[in-house]
Amino acid sequence: MKLSTIHNKYEEILHSEEEDDIKSLLFGKLMTDMEMFYHIPIFSDEGWEKKNKTVLALFRKISSTRNLYKKRFPL
């Protein structure tokens, strides 16, 4: 799974006509897919973070966007 593919999916969700609560769910699914594919650790791991800066940056971008929707529309 390429980061460009994930980023394109992120943009697709962000600009979609879906309701905000659905967008939050879709962002969550995208994050879960990233966690599984890139073996993102549950707890902070400096070694992994240094080796995967671009993965982590995109993951955090999706997370922060998702949190905006969750604050307005708690699930």
mmCIF file with all atom_site columns, C-alpha atoms in Angstrom:
data_model
loop_
_atom_site.group_PDB
_atom_site.id
_atom_site.type_symbol
_atom_site.label_atom_id
_atom_site.label_alt_id
_atom_site.label_comp_id
_atom_site.label_asym_id
_atom_site.label_entity_id
_atom_site.label_seq_id
_atom_site.pdbx_PDB_ins_code
_atom_site.Cartn_x
_atom_site.Cartn_y
_atom_site.Cartn_z
_atom_site.occupancy
_atom_site.B_iso_or_equiv
_atom_site.pdbx_formal_charge
_atom_site.auth_seq_id
_atom_site.auth_comp_id
_atom_site.auth_asym_id
_atom_site.auth_atom_id
_atom_site.pdbx_PDB_model_num
ATOM 1  C CA . MET A 1 1  ? 0.000   0.000  0.000  1.00 0.00 ? 1  MET A CA 1
ATOM 2  C CA . LYS A 1 2  ? 1.724   3.162  -1.191 1.00 0.00 ? 2  LYS A CA 1
ATOM 3  C CA . LEU A 1 3  ? 1.513   6.361  0.801  1.00 0.00 ? 3  LEU A CA 1
ATOM 4  C CA . SER A 1 4  ? 0.333   8.165  -2.330 1.00 0.00 ? 4  SER A CA 1
ATOM 5  C CA . THR A 1 5  ? -2.605  5.766  -2.534 1.00 0.00 ? 5  THR A CA 1
ATOM 6  C CA . ILE A 1 6  ? -3.469  6.400  1.105  1.00 0.00 ? 6  ILE A CA 1
ATOM 7  C CA . HIS A 1 7  ? -3.170  10.152 0.634  1.00 0.00 ? 7  HIS A CA 1
ATOM 8  C CA . ASN A 1 8  ? -5.441  10.015 -2.418 1.00 0.00 ? 8  ASN A CA 1
ATOM 9  C CA . LYS A 1 9  ? -8.014  8.058  -0.405 1.00 0.00 ? 9  LYS A CA 1
ATOM 10 C CA . TYR A 1 10 ? -7.730  10.636 2.391  1.00 0.00 ? 10 TYR A CA 1
ATOM 11 C CA . GLU A 1 11 ? -8.430  13.469 -0.052 1.00 0.00 ? 11 GLU A CA 1
ATOM 12 C CA . GLU A 1 12 ? -11.304 11.516 -1.581 1.00 0.00 ? 12 GLU A CA 1
ATOM 13 C CA . ILE A 1 13 ? -12.943 11.079 1.836  1.00 0.00 ? 13 ILE A CA 1
ATOM 14 C CA . LEU A 1 14 ? -12.232 14.664 2.880  1.00 0.00 ? 14 LEU A CA 1
ATOM 15 C CA . HIS A 1 15 ? -13.908 16.144 -0.198 1.00 0.00 ? 15 HIS A CA 1
ATOM 16 C CA . SER A 1 16 ? -16.709 13.609 -0.457 1.00 0.00 ? 16 SER A CA 1
ATOM 17 C CA . GLU A 1 17 ? -20.395 14.364 -0.033 1.00 0.00 ? 17 GLU A CA 1
ATOM 18 C CA . GLU A 1 18 ? -20.604 11.938 2.920  1.00 0.00 ? 18 GLU A CA 1
ATOM 19 C CA . GLU A 1 19 ? -21.983 13.050 6.261  1.00 0.00 ? 19 GLU A CA 1
ATOM 20 C CA . ASP A 1 20 ? -19.296 14.069 8.740  1.00 0.00 ? 20 ASP A CA 1
ATOM 21 C CA . ASP A 1 21 ? -19.877 11.077 11.029 1.00 0.00 ? 21 ASP A CA 1
ATOM 22 C CA . ILE A 1 22 ? -19.400 8.753  8.049  1.00 0.00 ? 22 ILE A CA 1
ATOM 23 C CA . LYS A 1 23 ? -16.198 10.586 7.118  1.00 0.00 ? 23 LYS A CA 1
ATOM 24 C CA . SER A 1 24 ? -14.919 9.998  10.654 1.00 0.00 ? 24 SER A CA 1
ATOM 25 C CA . LEU A 1 25 ? -15.614 6.272  10.318 1.00 0.00 ? 25 LEU A CA 1
ATOM 26 C CA . LEU A 1 26 ? -13.914 6.140  6.918  1.00 0.00 ? 26 LEU A CA 1
ATOM 27 C CA . PHE A 1 27 ? -10.851 7.960  8.268  1.00 0.00 ? 27 PHE A CA 1
ATOM 28 C CA . GLY A 1 28 ? -10.752 5.460  11.134 1.00 0.00 ? 28 GLY A CA 1
ATOM 29 C CA . LYS A 1 29 ? -10.815 2.565  8.676  1.00 0.00 ? 29 LYS A CA 1
ATOM 30 C CA . LEU A 1 30 ? -8.017  4.164  6.684  1.00 0.00 ? 30 LEU A CA 1
ATOM 31 C CA . MET A 1 31 ? -5.957  4.518  9.858  1.00 0.00 ? 31 MET A CA 1
ATOM 32 C CA . THR A 1 32 ? -6.577  0.880  10.776 1.00 0.00 ? 32 THR A CA 1
ATOM 33 C CA . ASP A 1 33 ? -5.426  -0.185 7.318  1.00 0.00 ? 33 ASP A CA 1
ATOM 34 C CA . MET A 1 34 ? -2.247  1.858  7.796  1.00 0.00 ? 34 MET A CA 1
ATOM 35 C CA . GLU A 1 35 ? -1.644  0.357  11.245 1.00 0.00 ? 35 GLU A CA 1
ATOM 36 C CA . MET A 1 36 ? -1.834  -3.149 9.865  1.00 0.00 ? 36 MET A CA 1
ATOM 37 C CA . PHE A 1 37 ? 0.162   -2.549 6.680  1.00 0.00 ? 37 PHE A CA 1
ATOM 38 C CA . TYR A 1 38 ? 2.959   -0.456 8.222  1.00 0.00 ? 38 TYR A CA 1
ATOM 39 C CA . HIS A 1 39 ? 2.928   -2.196 11.631 1.00 0.00 ? 39 HIS A CA 1
ATOM 40 C CA . ILE A 1 40 ? 2.389   1.099  13.419 1.00 0.00 ? 40 ILE A CA 1
ATOM 41 C CA . PRO A 1 41 ? 3.115   0.481  17.103 1.00 0.00 ? 41 PRO A CA 1
ATOM 42 C CA . ILE A 1 42 ? 0.425   1.135  19.676 1.00 0.00 ? 42 ILE A CA 1
ATOM 43 C CA . PHE A 1 43 ? 2.884   2.901  21.972 1.00 0.00 ? 43 PHE A CA 1
ATOM 44 C CA . SER A 1 44 ? 5.532   5.430  21.043 1.00 0.00 ? 44 SER A CA 1
ATOM 45 C CA . ASP A 1 45 ? 8.594   3.789  19.513 1.00 0.00 ? 45 ASP A CA 1
ATOM 46 C CA . GLU A 1 46 ? 11.358  6.233  18.648 1.00 0.00 ? 46 GLU A CA 1
ATOM 47 C CA . GLY A 1 47 ? 13.177  3.744  16.431 1.00 0.00 ? 47 GLY A CA 1
ATOM 48 C CA . TRP A 1 48 ? 10.093  3.009  14.354 1.00 0.00 ? 48 TRP A CA 1
ATOM 49 C CA . GLU A 1 49 ? 9.195   6.707  14.177 1.00 0.00 ? 49 GLU A CA 1
ATOM 50 C CA . LYS A 1 50 ? 12.663  7.667  12.884 1.00 0.00 ? 50 LYS A CA 1
ATOM 51 C CA . LYS A 1 51 ? 12.475  5.022  10.152 1.00 0.00 ? 51 LYS A CA 1
ATOM 52 C CA . ASN A 1 52 ? 8.886   5.881  9.149  1.00 0.00 ? 52 ASN A CA 1
ATOM 53 C CA . LYS A 1 53 ? 8.599   9.669  9.369  1.00 0.00 ? 53 LYS A CA 1
ATOM 54 C CA . THR A 1 54 ? 6.422   10.038 6.265  1.00 0.00 ? 54 THR A CA 1
ATOM 55 C CA . VAL A 1 55 ? 4.094   7.228  7.334  1.00 0.00 ? 55 VAL A CA 1
ATOM 56 C CA . LEU A 1 56 ? 3.719   8.775  10.776 1.00 0.00 ? 56 LEU A CA 1
ATOM 57 C CA . ALA A 1 57 ? 3.132   12.257 9.346  1.00 0.00 ? 57 ALA A CA 1
ATOM 58 C CA . LEU A 1 58 ? 0.282   11.032 7.143  1.00 0.00 ? 58 LEU A CA 1
ATOM 59 C CA . PHE A 1 59 ? -1.165  8.929  9.959  1.00 0.00 ? 59 PHE A CA 1
ATOM 60 C CA . ARG A 1 60 ? -1.197  11.965 12.259 1.00 0.00 ? 60 ARG A CA 1
ATOM 61 C CA . LYS A 1 61 ? -2.742  14.130 9.536  1.00 0.00 ? 61 LYS A CA 1
ATOM 62 C CA . ILE A 1 62 ? -5.594  11.664 9.130  1.00 0.00 ? 62 ILE A CA 1
ATOM 63 C CA . SER A 1 63 ? -5.963  11.371 12.895 1.00 0.00 ? 63 SER A CA 1
ATOM 64 C CA . SER A 1 64 ? -6.183  15.113 13.428 1.00 0.00 ? 64 SER A CA 1
ATOM 65 C CA . THR A 1 65 ? -8.761  15.457 10.658 1.00 0.00 ? 65 THR A CA 1
ATOM 66 C CA . ARG A 1 66 ? -10.779 12.601 12.122 1.00 0.00 ? 66 ARG A CA 1
ATOM 67 C CA . ASN A 1 67 ? -10.669 14.182 15.575 1.00 0.00 ? 67 ASN A CA 1
ATOM 68 C CA . LEU A 1 68 ? -12.199 17.358 14.164 1.00 0.00 ? 68 LEU A CA 1
ATOM 69 C CA . TYR A 1 69 ? -15.190 15.361 12.974 1.00 0.00 ? 69 TYR A CA 1
ATOM 70 C CA . LYS A 1 70 ? -15.446 13.348 16.191 1.00 0.00 ? 70 LYS A CA 1
ATOM 71 C CA . LYS A 1 71 ? -15.598 16.516 18.304 1.00 0.00 ? 71 LYS A CA 1
ATOM 72 C CA . ARG A 1 72 ? -18.535 17.834 16.300 1.00 0.00 ? 72 ARG A CA 1
ATOM 73 C CA . PHE A 1 73 ? -20.273 14.494 15.861 1.00 0.00 ? 73 PHE A CA 1
ATOM 74 C CA . PRO A 1 74 ? -19.377 12.010 18.619 1.00 0.00 ? 74 PRO A CA 1
ATOM 75 C CA . LEU A 1 75 ? -20.071 8.420  17.628 1.00 0.00 ? 75 LEU A CA 1
#
